[in-house]
mmCIF file with all atom_site columns, C-alpha atoms in Angstrom:
data_model
loop_
_atom_site.group_PDB
_atom_site.id
_atom_site.type_symbol
_atom_site.label_atom_id
_atom_site.label_alt_id
_atom_site.label_comp_id
_atom_site.label_asym_id
_atom_site.label_entity_id
_atom_site.label_seq_id
_atom_site.pdbx_PDB_ins_code
_atom_site.Cartn_x
_atom_site.Cartn_y
_atom_site.Cartn_z
_atom_site.occupancy
_atom_site.B_iso_or_equiv
_atom_site.pdbx_formal_charge
_atom_site.auth_seq_id
_atom_site.auth_comp_id
_atom_site.auth_asym_id
_atom_site.auth_atom_id
_atom_site.pdbx_PDB_model_num
ATOM 1   C CA . MET A 1 1   ? -1.689  -20.650 -74.848 1.00 58.00 ? 1   MET A CA 1
ATOM 2   C CA . ASN A 1 2   ? 1.575   -22.550 -75.524 1.00 64.00 ? 2   ASN A CA 1
ATOM 3   C CA . PRO A 1 3   ? 1.533   -26.189 -75.347 1.00 64.00 ? 3   PRO A CA 1
ATOM 4   C CA . SER A 1 4   ? 3.346   -27.128 -72.128 1.00 69.00 ? 4   SER A CA 1
ATOM 5   C CA . GLU A 1 5   ? 0.430   -24.678 -70.794 1.00 64.00 ? 5   GLU A CA 1
ATOM 6   C CA . LEU A 1 6   ? -2.806  -26.670 -72.689 1.00 60.00 ? 6   LEU A CA 1
ATOM 7   C CA . LYS A 1 7   ? -0.495  -30.159 -70.975 1.00 68.00 ? 7   LYS A CA 1
ATOM 8   C CA . VAL A 1 8   ? -0.166  -28.997 -67.964 1.00 67.00 ? 8   VAL A CA 1
ATOM 9   C CA . ILE A 1 9   ? -4.081  -28.283 -67.377 1.00 64.00 ? 9   ILE A CA 1
ATOM 10  C CA . ALA A 1 10  ? -4.783  -31.317 -69.472 1.00 64.00 ? 10  ALA A CA 1
ATOM 11  C CA . PHE A 1 11  ? -3.491  -33.124 -66.892 1.00 67.00 ? 11  PHE A CA 1
ATOM 12  C CA . ALA A 1 12  ? -4.571  -31.377 -64.231 1.00 66.00 ? 12  ALA A CA 1
ATOM 13  C CA . CYS A 1 13  ? -8.596  -31.646 -65.601 1.00 60.00 ? 13  CYS A CA 1
ATOM 14  C CA . GLY A 1 14  ? -7.476  -35.578 -65.853 1.00 65.00 ? 14  GLY A CA 1
ATOM 15  C CA . LEU A 1 15  ? -6.202  -35.770 -62.033 1.00 67.00 ? 15  LEU A CA 1
ATOM 16  C CA . LEU A 1 16  ? -9.629  -34.104 -61.145 1.00 62.00 ? 16  LEU A CA 1
ATOM 17  C CA . SER A 1 17  ? -11.028 -36.553 -63.153 1.00 63.00 ? 17  SER A CA 1
ATOM 18  C CA . LEU A 1 18  ? -9.465  -39.056 -61.756 1.00 63.00 ? 18  LEU A CA 1
ATOM 19  C CA . THR A 1 19  ? -10.934 -38.321 -58.183 1.00 66.00 ? 19  THR A CA 1
ATOM 20  C CA . LEU A 1 20  ? -14.721 -37.532 -59.538 1.00 59.00 ? 20  LEU A CA 1
ATOM 21  C CA . LEU A 1 21  ? -15.193 -41.464 -60.650 1.00 60.00 ? 21  LEU A CA 1
ATOM 22  C CA . VAL A 1 22  ? -13.345 -42.279 -57.128 1.00 62.00 ? 22  VAL A CA 1
ATOM 23  C CA . THR A 1 23  ? -15.591 -40.132 -55.034 1.00 61.00 ? 23  THR A CA 1
ATOM 24  C CA . ALA A 1 24  ? -18.840 -41.424 -56.926 1.00 58.00 ? 24  ALA A CA 1
ATOM 25  C CA . ALA A 1 25  ? -17.154 -45.103 -57.639 1.00 58.00 ? 25  ALA A CA 1
ATOM 26  C CA . TRP A 1 26  ? -17.040 -44.306 -53.551 1.00 59.00 ? 26  TRP A CA 1
ATOM 27  C CA . GLN A 1 27  ? -20.212 -42.629 -52.610 1.00 57.00 ? 27  GLN A CA 1
ATOM 28  C CA . TRP A 1 28  ? -21.505 -45.639 -54.859 1.00 55.00 ? 28  TRP A CA 1
ATOM 29  C CA . ASN A 1 29  ? -20.185 -48.611 -53.652 1.00 56.00 ? 29  ASN A CA 1
ATOM 30  C CA . SER A 1 30  ? -20.382 -47.064 -49.983 1.00 58.00 ? 30  SER A CA 1
ATOM 31  C CA . ARG A 1 31  ? -23.253 -49.028 -48.051 1.00 51.00 ? 31  ARG A CA 1
ATOM 32  C CA . PRO A 1 32  ? -25.924 -46.817 -45.348 1.00 50.00 ? 32  PRO A CA 1
ATOM 33  C CA . ALA A 1 33  ? -25.174 -47.233 -41.888 1.00 46.00 ? 33  ALA A CA 1
ATOM 34  C CA . SER A 1 34  ? -28.320 -49.812 -41.168 1.00 45.00 ? 34  SER A CA 1
ATOM 35  C CA . ASP A 1 35  ? -27.100 -51.835 -42.999 1.00 47.00 ? 35  ASP A CA 1
ATOM 36  C CA . ALA A 1 36  ? -25.618 -54.296 -40.448 1.00 43.00 ? 36  ALA A CA 1
ATOM 37  C CA . SER A 1 37  ? -23.116 -56.770 -43.530 1.00 53.00 ? 37  SER A CA 1
ATOM 38  C CA . ASP A 1 38  ? -19.768 -57.485 -42.444 1.00 55.00 ? 38  ASP A CA 1
ATOM 39  C CA . PRO A 1 39  ? -16.753 -55.312 -44.003 1.00 54.00 ? 39  PRO A CA 1
ATOM 40  C CA . SER A 1 40  ? -14.905 -58.624 -45.075 1.00 52.00 ? 40  SER A CA 1
ATOM 41  C CA . GLU A 1 41  ? -18.024 -60.238 -47.016 1.00 51.00 ? 41  GLU A CA 1
ATOM 42  C CA . ARG A 1 42  ? -17.920 -57.030 -48.890 1.00 52.00 ? 42  ARG A CA 1
ATOM 43  C CA . SER A 1 43  ? -14.197 -57.940 -49.657 1.00 51.00 ? 43  SER A CA 1
ATOM 44  C CA . GLY A 1 44  ? -13.673 -61.250 -51.523 1.00 63.00 ? 44  GLY A CA 1
ATOM 45  C CA . TRP A 1 45  ? -14.842 -61.392 -54.845 1.00 67.00 ? 45  TRP A CA 1
ATOM 46  C CA . ARG A 1 46  ? -16.648 -57.768 -55.226 1.00 72.00 ? 46  ARG A CA 1
ATOM 47  C CA . GLY A 1 47  ? -14.624 -55.661 -54.096 1.00 69.00 ? 47  GLY A CA 1
ATOM 48  C CA . ASN A 1 48  ? -11.676 -57.800 -56.018 1.00 70.00 ? 48  ASN A CA 1
ATOM 49  C CA . LEU A 1 49  ? -13.286 -57.701 -59.627 1.00 79.00 ? 49  LEU A CA 1
ATOM 50  C CA . THR A 1 50  ? -14.271 -53.365 -59.038 1.00 77.00 ? 50  THR A CA 1
ATOM 51  C CA . LEU A 1 51  ? -10.503 -52.644 -57.697 1.00 75.00 ? 51  LEU A CA 1
ATOM 52  C CA . PHE A 1 52  ? -9.721  -54.138 -61.104 1.00 79.00 ? 52  PHE A CA 1
ATOM 53  C CA . ALA A 1 53  ? -12.347 -52.694 -63.179 1.00 82.00 ? 53  ALA A CA 1
ATOM 54  C CA . VAL A 1 54  ? -11.089 -49.266 -61.923 1.00 82.00 ? 54  VAL A CA 1
ATOM 55  C CA . SER A 1 55  ? -7.448  -49.877 -62.270 1.00 81.00 ? 55  SER A CA 1
ATOM 56  C CA . LEU A 1 56  ? -7.860  -51.380 -65.384 1.00 84.00 ? 56  LEU A CA 1
ATOM 57  C CA . LEU A 1 57  ? -10.633 -47.977 -66.107 1.00 85.00 ? 57  LEU A CA 1
ATOM 58  C CA . VAL A 1 58  ? -7.798  -45.992 -65.258 1.00 83.00 ? 58  VAL A CA 1
ATOM 59  C CA . LEU A 1 59  ? -4.906  -47.525 -66.704 1.00 83.00 ? 59  LEU A CA 1
ATOM 60  C CA . VAL A 1 60  ? -6.764  -47.618 -70.370 1.00 85.00 ? 60  VAL A CA 1
ATOM 61  C CA . GLY A 1 61  ? -8.279  -43.648 -70.069 1.00 84.00 ? 61  GLY A CA 1
ATOM 62  C CA . LEU A 1 62  ? -3.817  -42.740 -68.821 1.00 83.00 ? 62  LEU A CA 1
ATOM 63  C CA . LEU A 1 63  ? -2.578  -44.461 -72.384 1.00 83.00 ? 63  LEU A CA 1
ATOM 64  C CA . ALA A 1 64  ? -5.437  -42.913 -73.869 1.00 84.00 ? 64  ALA A CA 1
ATOM 65  C CA . GLY A 1 65  ? -4.659  -39.973 -72.758 1.00 79.00 ? 65  GLY A CA 1
ATOM 66  C CA . ALA A 1 66  ? -1.466  -39.840 -73.582 1.00 80.00 ? 66  ALA A CA 1
ATOM 67  C CA . ALA A 1 67  ? -1.781  -40.355 -76.672 1.00 80.00 ? 67  ALA A CA 1
ATOM 68  C CA . GLN A 1 68  ? -3.912  -38.282 -77.372 1.00 81.00 ? 68  GLN A CA 1
ATOM 69  C CA . ALA A 1 69  ? -2.026  -34.788 -75.539 1.00 75.00 ? 69  ALA A CA 1
ATOM 70  C CA . GLY A 1 70  ? 1.282   -36.569 -77.328 1.00 79.00 ? 70  GLY A CA 1
ATOM 71  C CA . TRP A 1 71  ? 2.736   -36.662 -73.684 1.00 80.00 ? 71  TRP A CA 1
ATOM 72  C CA . SER A 1 72  ? 5.534   -39.908 -72.871 1.00 83.00 ? 72  SER A CA 1
ATOM 73  C CA . ARG A 1 73  ? 3.714   -43.041 -71.838 1.00 82.00 ? 73  ARG A CA 1
ATOM 74  C CA . ASN A 1 74  ? 5.706   -43.770 -69.587 1.00 85.00 ? 74  ASN A CA 1
ATOM 75  C CA . ARG A 1 75  ? 5.694   -40.880 -67.394 1.00 84.00 ? 75  ARG A CA 1
ATOM 76  C CA . THR A 1 76  ? 1.952   -40.689 -68.133 1.00 86.00 ? 76  THR A CA 1
ATOM 77  C CA . LEU A 1 77  ? 2.350   -44.184 -66.473 1.00 85.00 ? 77  LEU A CA 1
ATOM 78  C CA . TRP A 1 78  ? 3.807   -43.152 -63.683 1.00 88.00 ? 78  TRP A CA 1
ATOM 79  C CA . VAL A 1 79  ? 2.339   -39.785 -62.740 1.00 87.00 ? 79  VAL A CA 1
ATOM 80  C CA . GLY A 1 80  ? -1.396  -41.324 -63.455 1.00 87.00 ? 80  GLY A CA 1
ATOM 81  C CA . LEU A 1 81  ? -0.859  -44.267 -61.462 1.00 88.00 ? 81  LEU A CA 1
ATOM 82  C CA . GLY A 1 82  ? 0.721   -43.172 -57.822 1.00 89.00 ? 82  GLY A CA 1
ATOM 83  C CA . SER A 1 83  ? -1.271  -40.729 -58.236 1.00 88.00 ? 83  SER A CA 1
ATOM 84  C CA . PHE A 1 84  ? -4.402  -43.271 -58.210 1.00 88.00 ? 84  PHE A CA 1
ATOM 85  C CA . LEU A 1 85  ? -2.453  -44.716 -55.529 1.00 90.00 ? 85  LEU A CA 1
ATOM 86  C CA . VAL A 1 86  ? -2.417  -42.028 -53.760 1.00 89.00 ? 86  VAL A CA 1
ATOM 87  C CA . LEU A 1 87  ? -5.982  -41.034 -53.985 1.00 87.00 ? 87  LEU A CA 1
ATOM 88  C CA . LEU A 1 88  ? -7.311  -44.197 -53.393 1.00 87.00 ? 88  LEU A CA 1
ATOM 89  C CA . THR A 1 89  ? -5.225  -44.424 -50.128 1.00 90.00 ? 89  THR A CA 1
ATOM 90  C CA . VAL A 1 90  ? -6.988  -40.864 -48.994 1.00 87.00 ? 90  VAL A CA 1
ATOM 91  C CA . THR A 1 91  ? -10.317 -41.936 -49.543 1.00 86.00 ? 91  THR A CA 1
ATOM 92  C CA . ARG A 1 92  ? -10.014 -45.868 -48.949 1.00 86.00 ? 92  ARG A CA 1
ATOM 93  C CA . PRO A 1 93  ? -13.395 -46.660 -50.959 1.00 84.00 ? 93  PRO A CA 1
ATOM 94  C CA . TRP A 1 94  ? -14.143 -49.967 -48.693 1.00 81.00 ? 94  TRP A CA 1
ATOM 95  C CA . TRP A 1 95  ? -13.380 -52.176 -51.927 1.00 79.00 ? 95  TRP A CA 1
ATOM 96  C CA . PHE A 1 96  ? -9.298  -51.074 -52.127 1.00 83.00 ? 96  PHE A CA 1
ATOM 97  C CA . TRP A 1 97  ? -9.153  -50.890 -48.219 1.00 85.00 ? 97  TRP A CA 1
ATOM 98  C CA . GLU A 1 98  ? -10.299 -54.263 -47.601 1.00 82.00 ? 98  GLU A CA 1
ATOM 99  C CA . ASN A 1 99  ? -8.776  -55.389 -50.409 1.00 78.00 ? 99  ASN A CA 1
ATOM 100 C CA . TRP A 1 100 ? -6.159  -59.072 -49.534 1.00 78.00 ? 100 TRP A CA 1
ATOM 101 C CA . LYS A 1 101 ? -2.967  -57.419 -49.689 1.00 79.00 ? 101 LYS A CA 1
ATOM 102 C CA . ALA A 1 102 ? -4.250  -53.642 -47.957 1.00 81.00 ? 102 ALA A CA 1
ATOM 103 C CA . HIS A 1 103 ? -6.010  -55.855 -45.559 1.00 83.00 ? 103 HIS A CA 1
ATOM 104 C CA . TRP A 1 104 ? -2.573  -57.955 -45.005 1.00 86.00 ? 104 TRP A CA 1
ATOM 105 C CA . LEU A 1 105 ? -0.912  -55.116 -44.393 1.00 86.00 ? 105 LEU A CA 1
ATOM 106 C CA . ARG A 1 106 ? -3.036  -53.313 -42.107 1.00 89.00 ? 106 ARG A CA 1
ATOM 107 C CA . ARG A 1 107 ? -2.417  -56.332 -40.395 1.00 90.00 ? 107 ARG A CA 1
ATOM 108 C CA . LEU A 1 108 ? 0.956   -56.256 -39.917 1.00 90.00 ? 108 LEU A CA 1
ATOM 109 C CA . MET A 1 109 ? 1.275   -52.808 -39.913 1.00 89.00 ? 109 MET A CA 1
ATOM 110 C CA . GLY A 1 110 ? -1.784  -50.847 -38.290 1.00 90.00 ? 110 GLY A CA 1
ATOM 111 C CA . ASP A 1 111 ? -3.590  -48.949 -40.623 1.00 89.00 ? 111 ASP A CA 1
ATOM 112 C CA . ALA A 1 112 ? -1.509  -45.176 -39.934 1.00 90.00 ? 112 ALA A CA 1
ATOM 113 C CA . GLY A 1 113 ? 1.580   -47.835 -41.330 1.00 90.00 ? 113 GLY A CA 1
ATOM 114 C CA . THR A 1 114 ? 0.203   -48.874 -43.779 1.00 90.00 ? 114 THR A CA 1
ATOM 115 C CA . VAL A 1 115 ? -1.185  -45.486 -45.066 1.00 90.00 ? 115 VAL A CA 1
ATOM 116 C CA . LEU A 1 116 ? 2.181   -43.708 -45.194 1.00 92.00 ? 116 LEU A CA 1
ATOM 117 C CA . VAL A 1 117 ? 3.922   -46.692 -47.186 1.00 91.00 ? 117 VAL A CA 1
ATOM 118 C CA . TYR A 1 118 ? 0.463   -46.151 -49.698 1.00 92.00 ? 118 TYR A CA 1
ATOM 119 C CA . LEU A 1 119 ? 1.281   -42.615 -49.634 1.00 92.00 ? 119 LEU A CA 1
ATOM 120 C CA . LEU A 1 120 ? 4.942   -42.958 -49.242 1.00 93.00 ? 120 LEU A CA 1
ATOM 121 C CA . LEU A 1 121 ? 5.036   -45.362 -52.701 1.00 92.00 ? 121 LEU A CA 1
ATOM 122 C CA . GLY A 1 122 ? 1.882   -43.294 -54.725 1.00 91.00 ? 122 GLY A CA 1
ATOM 123 C CA . GLY A 1 123 ? 4.724   -39.813 -54.465 1.00 91.00 ? 123 GLY A CA 1
ATOM 124 C CA . ALA A 1 124 ? 7.945   -42.180 -54.657 1.00 92.00 ? 124 ALA A CA 1
ATOM 125 C CA . MET A 1 125 ? 5.955   -42.811 -58.254 1.00 90.00 ? 125 MET A CA 1
ATOM 126 C CA . VAL A 1 126 ? 4.467   -39.513 -59.350 1.00 88.00 ? 126 VAL A CA 1
ATOM 127 C CA . TRP A 1 127 ? 8.424   -38.199 -58.646 1.00 89.00 ? 127 TRP A CA 1
ATOM 128 C CA . ILE A 1 128 ? 9.281   -41.122 -60.605 1.00 89.00 ? 128 ILE A CA 1
ATOM 129 C CA . GLY A 1 129 ? 7.064   -39.698 -63.713 1.00 85.00 ? 129 GLY A CA 1
ATOM 130 C CA . TRP A 1 130 ? 8.397   -35.856 -63.268 1.00 84.00 ? 130 TRP A CA 1
ATOM 131 C CA . ASN A 1 131 ? 11.969  -36.572 -62.553 1.00 87.00 ? 131 ASN A CA 1
ATOM 132 C CA . THR A 1 132 ? 13.224  -39.368 -64.465 1.00 84.00 ? 132 THR A CA 1
ATOM 133 C CA . ASP A 1 133 ? 12.935  -41.351 -67.674 1.00 82.00 ? 133 ASP A CA 1
ATOM 134 C CA . TRP A 1 134 ? 12.206  -45.101 -66.288 1.00 82.00 ? 134 TRP A CA 1
ATOM 135 C CA . VAL A 1 135 ? 10.581  -46.776 -68.452 1.00 79.00 ? 135 VAL A CA 1
ATOM 136 C CA . PHE A 1 136 ? 7.337   -49.952 -68.228 1.00 69.00 ? 136 PHE A CA 1
ATOM 137 C CA . GLY A 1 137 ? 8.610   -52.823 -69.990 1.00 68.00 ? 137 GLY A CA 1
ATOM 138 C CA . ARG A 1 138 ? 10.672  -53.075 -72.749 1.00 67.00 ? 138 ARG A CA 1
ATOM 139 C CA . GLN A 1 139 ? 11.560  -50.049 -75.587 1.00 63.00 ? 139 GLN A CA 1
#
């Protein structure tokens, strides 16, 4: 295999790992149906802390993966973070979907509108990563 094929395989494995990580976190954090606690109680500091921690782990993983594979850091961040946003929108873990920003947008546009905005934003980020040389920060 040539290096470009290895990069594609590594990228696919990274996305699969990210998918499994978010799915595991979603399953781990979901509560059983017998628990009658109000979802708004879960959207407080615990939800924000979980969203921050998972996002930080994904960011560090993307940066480390880009360094190890020799990829452009900026392209990896665009594609990785865009994919992460799409994945969170599709799976809707409570710590993402009940976050105050998502909750505000859901009240403003409804669930379907919010999903559309997040999917378009995530898709645009992936497109930027694949097709442009836009960078994060100063170079």
